[in-house]
Amino acid sequence: MIDYIKILLLNVDVDRLLNLSFLDFKIEVSENTGELSTKKTAEYHFCKITIYDTGIILFTGSIHKLFNSLIGIKAPNYNNIKTYKGFNGNQFALKNIIEVRTHLEDLFECEPQQMIFQNIELGVNTTPGFNPKLYIKGLLYHKNKLFEYRYNGNLAQAQHQRLIFKIYNKSDQYGMSKNVLRIELKIMKTAELKTIGLRTFADVNHCIIDKAKQMLLNRFDEVMHYDYTINKKGLTKVQNQLLKSYSNPRYWINDLEPKYRDRHKKRLKEITIQYSKNLHQQLRKDIIKKCVMINRNSESSKCVIINRSSIGLNITQSTSTKTNKKCLVTGIDLKHENEGAKYIKTSTLNYLHRYDLKAYVEVCSYLLSNSTGNRPKFESDIISHLAKQVRNRYFNQSTIRQTGYKQRKYDNQITLFN
């Protein structure tokens, strides 16, 4: 459901990032002036990490391609001789998105609420029972904007001020044996995201995916489409004459006055329902079906678990059952965290703060007493600080030794809530 993203990373250690051995940051040089760029850029699994001189860090790219690259899935038409740009033609479920989010948390050593969405693409790979080109051929307009075509008619898009609505033939792009038609909404203004409550990566959950589905469906319903499967033999002479105009996108935008459009849209809809295979409606049903699959906890008995010992470079297969039901740092139940979590994060801390204040206070006394620096002023900052302390104790063995946690965890098996 979520593919391309542009996120702003807040309060991330720039020096640590620059010193990661597997990230090759480069500085561009102007061919005309010879001046050095004010930013450093590193390629990372078909995505980019950009660090500006001001300290701003941006992560951009397709997290779907990132995920497939990490687990070794390549496009059917992959050719090691040609330049490869990644693959996002398969299904990308919520559980996969969450795995990527956890991967990025480890990569940047941050919490998900530190990843602020700037741009995002919401999309679904449908698998229609007809040639995708047949549907793309009949696209007329989207919200009074004509579709622009690229790649031999395999991509159609309508560009608006705040968003771009795209429909393209994935099966042709990647040489796939089955029909794959992608319906996609690129959101370029954060105001659009706020309408569904999506601001940071921490907001991504089942509810948000469901809202994103509805947003995509609403935009899809705004598409005006001419169905080339209409059986003209059963039509009257007048109807056949009308279809000559109806199949022409410019008739709707340039020739037909806006006040008369609704009347003709109803006529075309009646003909489509009665005399065609109604490809648009077929696609709509498939979008809903695929979104249900995307939003499901687990589509199969296996899921992908990232091996944290090597930041995102090693991937192992594991069963989808939760092997760690308690936080390895505090002993608190992990029921509020995503599958495969090893320690509590902000979701659990927020829950404790709201519904179990006694437990929350105990966590604060346990973690804040050993932290350095001033206590954060605002509650949201305290929760972020607590989450960071838990993560540090999980990953940083020197910190564990200093706090005496190692003995408590491994020798006596005593945790905060044993």
Coordinates of C-alpha atoms in Angstrom, one line a residue:
M1 CA 0.0 0.0 0.0
I2 CA 2.9 2.3 0.8
D3 CA 5.7 2.5 -1.8
Y4 CA 7.8 5.6 -2.5
I5 CA 8.4 7.8 0.5
K6 CA 10.3 10.9 1.3
I7 CA 10.9 11.2 5.0
L8 CA 12.7 13.9 7.1
L9 CA 14.7 12.3 9.9
L10 CA 14.8 14.3 13.2
N11 CA 17.6 14.2 15.8
V12 CA 19.6 11.5 14.1
D13 CA 23.4 11.1 14.7
V14 CA 24.9 12.4 11.5
D15 CA 28.5 11.4 12.4
R16 CA 27.4 7.8 13.1
L17 CA 25.6 7.6 9.8
L18 CA 28.6 8.9 7.9
N19 CA 30.8 6.3 9.5
L20 CA 28.7 3.3 8.6
S21 CA 30.9 1.1 6.4
F22 CA 28.2 0.0 4.0
L23 CA 27.1 3.5 3.2
D24 CA 29.2 5.3 0.6
F25 CA 28.4 9.0 0.8
K26 CA 29.4 11.0 -2.2
I27 CA 29.6 14.7 -2.8
E28 CA 28.6 15.9 -6.3
V29 CA 30.9 18.4 -8.2
S30 CA 29.4 20.9 -10.7
E31 CA 30.9 20.3 -14.2
N32 CA 30.4 23.9 -15.1
T33 CA 31.9 25.7 -12.0
G34 CA 33.7 22.9 -10.2
E35 CA 31.9 23.8 -7.0
L36 CA 31.2 21.1 -4.4
S37 CA 27.6 20.3 -3.5
T38 CA 26.2 21.2 -0.1
K39 CA 25.0 17.7 0.4
K40 CA 26.3 14.1 0.7
T41 CA 24.3 11.3 -0.9
A42 CA 24.5 7.5 -0.4
E43 CA 22.6 4.8 -2.5
Y44 CA 20.9 2.2 -0.3
H45 CA 18.9 -0.7 -1.9
F46 CA 17.5 1.5 -4.6
C47 CA 16.8 4.3 -2.1
K48 CA 18.8 7.4 -1.2
I49 CA 20.1 8.9 2.0
T50 CA 20.9 12.6 1.7
I51 CA 22.7 14.6 4.4
Y52 CA 22.8 18.4 4.0
D53 CA 25.4 20.7 5.4
T54 CA 22.7 22.1 7.7
G55 CA 22.4 18.7 9.3
I56 CA 19.1 17.8 7.6
I57 CA 18.7 14.1 6.7
L58 CA 16.3 12.9 4.1
F59 CA 15.5 9.3 3.1
T60 CA 13.9 8.9 -0.3
G61 CA 12.9 5.9 -2.4
S62 CA 10.6 2.9 -2.8
I63 CA 10.4 0.9 0.5
H64 CA 8.8 -1.8 -1.6
K65 CA 11.9 -2.1 -3.7
L66 CA 14.0 -1.8 -0.6
F67 CA 12.2 -4.8 1.0
N68 CA 12.5 -6.9 -2.1
S69 CA 16.2 -6.1 -2.4
L70 CA 16.9 -7.0 1.2
I71 CA 15.3 -10.4 0.9
G72 CA 16.7 -11.1 -2.6
I73 CA 13.5 -10.9 -4.8
K74 CA 14.3 -9.7 -8.3
A75 CA 12.0 -8.8 -11.3
P76 CA 11.2 -11.7 -13.7
N77 CA 13.0 -9.8 -16.5
Y78 CA 16.1 -9.1 -14.4
N79 CA 19.3 -9.0 -16.5
N80 CA 22.6 -8.5 -14.7
I81 CA 24.0 -6.9 -17.9
K82 CA 21.5 -4.1 -17.9
T83 CA 21.1 -1.4 -15.3
Y84 CA 18.7 -2.8 -12.7
K85 CA 16.3 -0.4 -10.9
G86 CA 14.6 -2.7 -8.4
F87 CA 11.3 -4.5 -8.3
N88 CA 7.9 -3.6 -6.8
G89 CA 5.5 -5.6 -8.9
N90 CA 4.6 -8.1 -6.2
Q91 CA 2.3 -7.7 -3.2
F92 CA 3.6 -5.6 -0.3
A93 CA 1.7 -6.3 2.9
L94 CA 1.4 -4.2 6.1
K95 CA 3.7 -6.7 7.9
N96 CA 6.3 -6.1 5.3
I97 CA 6.0 -2.3 5.7
I98 CA 6.4 -2.8 9.5
E99 CA 9.6 -4.8 8.9
V100 CA 11.0 -2.0 6.7
R101 CA 10.1 0.5 9.4
T102 CA 11.9 -1.5 12.0
H103 CA 14.8 -1.8 9.6
L104 CA 15.0 1.9 9.2
E105 CA 14.8 2.4 13.0
D106 CA 17.9 0.3 13.4
L107 CA 19.6 1.9 10.4
F108 CA 19.2 5.4 11.7
E109 CA 19.0 4.5 15.4
C110 CA 15.8 6.4 15.9
E111 CA 12.1 5.9 16.7
P112 CA 9.4 5.9 14.1
Q113 CA 8.0 9.2 15.2
Q114 CA 11.3 10.8 14.2
M115 CA 10.6 9.8 10.6
I116 CA 8.4 12.6 9.2
F117 CA 6.6 12.0 5.9
Q118 CA 7.2 14.7 3.3
N119 CA 5.9 12.8 0.2
I120 CA 4.3 9.4 -0.1
E121 CA 2.9 7.0 -2.7
L122 CA -0.1 4.9 -1.9
G123 CA -0.7 2.1 -4.4
V124 CA -2.1 -1.3 -5.0
N125 CA -1.0 -3.9 -7.5
T126 CA -4.2 -5.4 -8.9
T127 CA -4.3 -8.6 -10.9
P128 CA -7.1 -8.2 -13.5
G129 CA -8.4 -10.9 -15.7
F130 CA -7.9 -8.8 -18.8
N131 CA -5.0 -7.1 -20.5
P132 CA -4.0 -3.9 -18.5
K133 CA -3.5 -2.0 -21.8
L134 CA -7.2 -2.5 -22.6
Y135 CA -8.1 -0.5 -19.5
I136 CA -5.4 2.1 -19.8
K137 CA -6.5 2.8 -23.4
G138 CA -9.9 3.8 -22.2
L139 CA -8.8 6.4 -19.6
L140 CA -10.5 9.8 -20.4
Y141 CA -9.7 12.2 -17.5
H142 CA -9.4 12.5 -13.8
K143 CA -11.0 15.5 -12.0
N144 CA -11.0 17.5 -15.2
K145 CA -7.4 16.7 -16.0
L146 CA -6.5 14.8 -19.1
F147 CA -4.2 11.7 -18.7
E148 CA -0.6 12.0 -19.9
Y149 CA 0.8 8.8 -21.5
R150 CA 4.4 7.4 -21.3
Y151 CA 6.3 4.2 -22.0
N152 CA 4.3 3.2 -25.1
G153 CA 1.0 3.7 -23.4
N154 CA 1.8 1.6 -20.4
L155 CA 1.7 4.5 -18.0
A156 CA -1.1 7.1 -17.6
Q157 CA -1.1 9.8 -15.1
A158 CA -3.1 12.9 -14.2
Q159 CA -1.2 15.6 -12.4
H160 CA -2.8 18.0 -9.9
Q161 CA -1.4 20.6 -7.6
R162 CA -1.2 18.4 -4.5
L163 CA -1.2 14.9 -6.0
I164 CA -0.6 12.7 -9.1
F165 CA -2.9 9.9 -9.9
K166 CA -1.2 7.1 -11.8
I167 CA -2.2 3.9 -13.5
Y168 CA 0.4 1.7 -15.2
N169 CA 1.1 -1.7 -16.5
K170 CA 3.5 -3.5 -14.1
S171 CA 3.4 -6.8 -16.0
D172 CA 4.8 -5.2 -19.1
Q173 CA 7.4 -3.2 -17.1
Y174 CA 8.8 -6.3 -15.4
G175 CA 8.0 -9.1 -17.9
M176 CA 5.5 -10.8 -15.5
S177 CA 3.5 -13.8 -16.7
K178 CA 0.3 -12.6 -15.1
N179 CA -1.5 -9.3 -15.6
V180 CA -0.6 -6.7 -13.0
L181 CA -2.1 -3.2 -13.2
R182 CA -1.0 -0.7 -10.5
I183 CA -3.3 2.0 -9.2
E184 CA -1.3 4.6 -7.4
L185 CA -1.7 8.0 -5.7
K186 CA 1.3 10.2 -5.2
I187 CA 0.7 12.7 -2.5
M188 CA 3.0 15.7 -2.6
K189 CA 1.5 17.9 0.1
T190 CA 1.5 16.9 3.7
A191 CA -1.9 18.5 4.2
E192 CA -3.4 15.6 2.2
L193 CA -1.8 13.1 4.6
K194 CA -3.1 14.9 7.7
T195 CA -6.7 14.2 6.6
I196 CA -6.1 10.5 7.3
G197 CA -3.9 11.1 10.4
L198 CA -0.6 10.1 8.7
R199 CA 2.3 12.3 9.8
T200 CA 5.1 10.0 10.8
F201 CA 6.1 6.4 10.3
A202 CA 4.8 5.7 13.8
D203 CA 1.3 6.4 12.6
V204 CA 1.3 3.4 10.1
N205 CA -1.0 0.7 11.4
H206 CA -4.1 -1.3 10.3
C207 CA -6.4 1.8 10.8
I208 CA -4.2 4.0 8.6
I209 CA -3.9 1.4 5.9
D210 CA -7.7 1.2 5.8
K211 CA -8.0 5.0 5.6
A212 CA -5.4 5.0 2.8
K213 CA -7.4 2.4 0.9
Q214 CA -10.5 4.6 1.1
M215 CA -8.5 7.6 -0.1
L216 CA -7.2 5.6 -3.0
L217 CA -10.7 4.3 -3.8
N218 CA -12.2 7.8 -3.7
R219 CA -9.6 9.0 -6.2
F220 CA -10.2 5.9 -8.4
D221 CA -13.9 6.7 -8.4
E222 CA -13.1 10.1 -9.9
V223 CA -11.7 8.5 -13.0
M224 CA -13.8 8.9 -16.1
H225 CA -13.3 5.8 -18.2
Y226 CA -14.5 4.5 -21.6
D227 CA -14.8 0.7 -21.7
Y228 CA -13.6 -0.8 -25.0
T229 CA -15.5 -4.1 -24.2
I230 CA -18.8 -2.4 -25.0
N231 CA -20.8 -4.6 -27.4
K232 CA -22.1 -2.1 -29.9
K233 CA -24.3 -4.6 -31.7
G234 CA -27.0 -4.1 -29.1
L235 CA -27.0 -0.4 -29.1
T236 CA -29.3 2.0 -31.0
K237 CA -28.0 4.3 -33.8
V238 CA -28.1 7.3 -31.4
Q239 CA -26.1 5.4 -28.8
N240 CA -23.5 4.4 -31.3
Q241 CA -23.2 7.9 -32.5
L242 CA -22.7 9.1 -28.9
L243 CA -20.0 6.6 -28.2
K244 CA -17.8 8.1 -31.0
S245 CA -17.7 11.3 -28.9
Y246 CA -17.6 9.5 -25.5
S247 CA -14.4 7.6 -26.4
N248 CA -12.6 10.9 -27.1
P249 CA -11.0 12.5 -24.0
R250 CA -10.9 15.9 -25.5
Y251 CA -14.6 15.8 -26.2
W252 CA -15.2 15.8 -22.5
I253 CA -12.7 18.5 -21.6
N254 CA -12.7 20.8 -24.6
D255 CA -16.0 20.3 -26.5
L256 CA -18.5 19.5 -23.8
E257 CA -19.5 22.3 -21.4
P258 CA -19.1 21.4 -17.7
K259 CA -22.8 21.9 -17.0
Y260 CA -23.7 19.2 -19.5
R261 CA -21.1 16.6 -18.3
D262 CA -23.1 14.9 -15.6
R263 CA -25.9 14.1 -18.1
H264 CA -23.5 12.4 -20.5
K265 CA -21.6 10.7 -17.8
K266 CA -24.9 9.0 -16.7
R267 CA -25.6 8.0 -20.3
L268 CA -22.1 6.4 -20.6
K269 CA -22.4 4.7 -17.3
E270 CA -25.8 3.1 -18.2
I271 CA -24.3 1.8 -21.5
T272 CA -21.2 0.5 -19.7
I273 CA -23.2 -1.4 -17.1
Q274 CA -25.6 -2.9 -19.6
Y275 CA -23.4 -3.7 -22.6
S276 CA -19.8 -4.1 -21.4
K277 CA -17.6 -6.2 -19.0
N278 CA -17.3 -3.1 -16.9
L279 CA -13.5 -3.2 -16.4
H280 CA -13.5 -0.2 -14.1
Q281 CA -15.8 -2.0 -11.6
Q282 CA -13.8 -5.2 -11.9
L283 CA -10.7 -3.2 -10.9
R284 CA -12.5 -1.5 -8.0
K285 CA -13.4 -4.8 -6.5
D286 CA -9.8 -6.1 -7.0
I287 CA -8.5 -2.9 -5.2
I288 CA -10.6 -3.7 -2.2
K289 CA -9.6 -7.4 -2.3
K290 CA -5.9 -6.6 -2.5
C291 CA -6.2 -4.0 0.3
V292 CA -7.8 -6.6 2.6
M293 CA -4.8 -8.9 1.9
I294 CA -2.3 -6.0 2.5
N295 CA -3.9 -5.1 5.8
R296 CA -4.0 -8.7 7.1
N297 CA -1.6 -9.6 9.9
S298 CA -0.1 -12.6 8.1
E299 CA -0.8 -13.9 4.6
S300 CA 1.1 -17.1 5.1
S301 CA 2.8 -19.2 7.7
K302 CA 6.1 -17.4 7.2
C303 CA 7.3 -13.9 7.5
V304 CA 10.6 -12.1 7.0
I305 CA 12.7 -11.2 10.1
I306 CA 15.6 -8.8 9.8
N307 CA 18.7 -10.0 11.6
R308 CA 19.7 -7.0 13.8
S309 CA 23.3 -8.2 14.2
S310 CA 24.0 -6.8 10.7
I311 CA 22.0 -3.8 10.0
G312 CA 19.6 -4.8 7.2
L313 CA 22.2 -6.8 5.3
N314 CA 21.2 -10.3 6.5
I315 CA 17.6 -11.6 6.2
T316 CA 16.4 -14.9 7.6
Q317 CA 13.2 -16.8 7.3
S318 CA 11.2 -17.5 10.4
T319 CA 7.7 -18.7 11.4
S320 CA 5.2 -16.0 12.1
T321 CA 4.6 -17.0 15.7
K322 CA 5.9 -14.6 18.3
T323 CA 9.0 -16.1 20.0
N324 CA 9.5 -13.2 22.3
K325 CA 6.4 -12.3 24.3
K326 CA 8.2 -10.2 26.9
C327 CA 10.5 -7.3 26.5
L328 CA 14.1 -8.5 26.9
V329 CA 14.9 -5.3 28.8
T330 CA 11.9 -4.6 31.1
G331 CA 9.9 -7.9 31.0
I332 CA 6.8 -6.0 29.9
D333 CA 4.4 -7.8 27.6
L334 CA 5.0 -7.1 23.9
K335 CA 1.3 -7.4 22.9
H336 CA 1.2 -3.8 21.8
E337 CA 4.3 -4.1 19.6
N338 CA 4.6 -5.6 16.1
E339 CA 5.3 -9.2 15.5
G340 CA 8.9 -10.1 16.1
A341 CA 9.6 -7.2 18.4
K342 CA 12.3 -7.9 21.1
Y343 CA 11.7 -4.8 23.3
I344 CA 9.1 -2.3 24.1
K345 CA 8.8 0.9 22.0
T346 CA 6.6 4.0 22.0
S347 CA 3.4 2.2 21.4
T348 CA 3.7 0.2 24.6
L349 CA 4.9 3.3 26.6
N350 CA 2.0 5.4 25.3
Y351 CA -0.4 2.6 26.3
L352 CA 1.1 2.4 29.8
H353 CA 1.0 6.2 30.2
R354 CA -2.7 6.2 29.3
Y355 CA -4.0 3.0 31.0
D356 CA -1.5 1.8 33.5
L357 CA 0.1 4.8 35.2
K358 CA 1.7 2.7 38.0
A359 CA 3.6 0.6 35.5
Y360 CA 4.5 3.7 33.6
V361 CA 6.0 5.4 36.7
E362 CA 8.0 2.2 37.4
V363 CA 9.4 2.3 33.9
C364 CA 10.4 6.0 34.3
S365 CA 12.1 5.3 37.7
Y366 CA 14.0 2.4 36.2
L367 CA 15.1 4.0 32.9
L368 CA 15.3 7.7 33.7
S369 CA 17.4 7.2 36.8
N370 CA 20.3 5.8 34.8
S371 CA 20.1 8.3 31.9
T372 CA 22.4 11.2 31.5
G373 CA 21.4 14.8 30.9
N374 CA 18.3 16.7 31.9
R375 CA 14.9 15.0 32.1
P376 CA 12.8 15.9 29.0
K377 CA 10.2 18.6 29.7
F378 CA 7.2 17.3 27.7
E379 CA 5.6 13.9 28.1
S380 CA 6.0 13.0 24.4
D381 CA 9.7 13.8 24.8
I382 CA 9.9 11.6 27.9
I383 CA 8.3 8.7 26.1
S384 CA 10.7 9.1 23.2
H385 CA 13.6 9.2 25.7
L386 CA 12.4 6.1 27.5
A387 CA 12.1 4.2 24.2
K388 CA 15.6 5.2 23.3
Q389 CA 16.9 4.0 26.7
V390 CA 15.3 0.6 26.1
R391 CA 16.8 0.4 22.6
N392 CA 20.2 1.4 23.9
R393 CA 20.1 -1.3 26.6
Y394 CA 19.1 -3.9 24.1
F395 CA 21.8 -3.1 21.5
N396 CA 24.6 -1.5 23.6
Q397 CA 26.3 -4.1 25.8
S398 CA 28.7 -1.5 27.3
T399 CA 25.6 0.5 28.6
I400 CA 24.2 -2.8 30.0
R401 CA 27.4 -3.5 31.9
Q402 CA 27.5 0.1 33.3
T403 CA 23.9 -0.1 34.6
G404 CA 24.2 -3.6 35.9
Y405 CA 21.4 -4.7 33.7
K406 CA 23.4 -7.6 32.2
Q407 CA 23.5 -9.5 35.4
R408 CA 19.9 -8.9 36.1
K409 CA 18.9 -10.1 32.6
Y410 CA 21.1 -13.1 32.1
D411 CA 22.1 -14.3 35.5
N412 CA 19.1 -14.0 37.7
Q413 CA 16.5 -13.5 35.0
I414 CA 15.1 -10.6 37.0
T415 CA 13.3 -7.9 35.0
L416 CA 11.3 -4.9 35.9
F417 CA 8.0 -6.8 35.7
N418 CA 8.9 -10.4 36.3

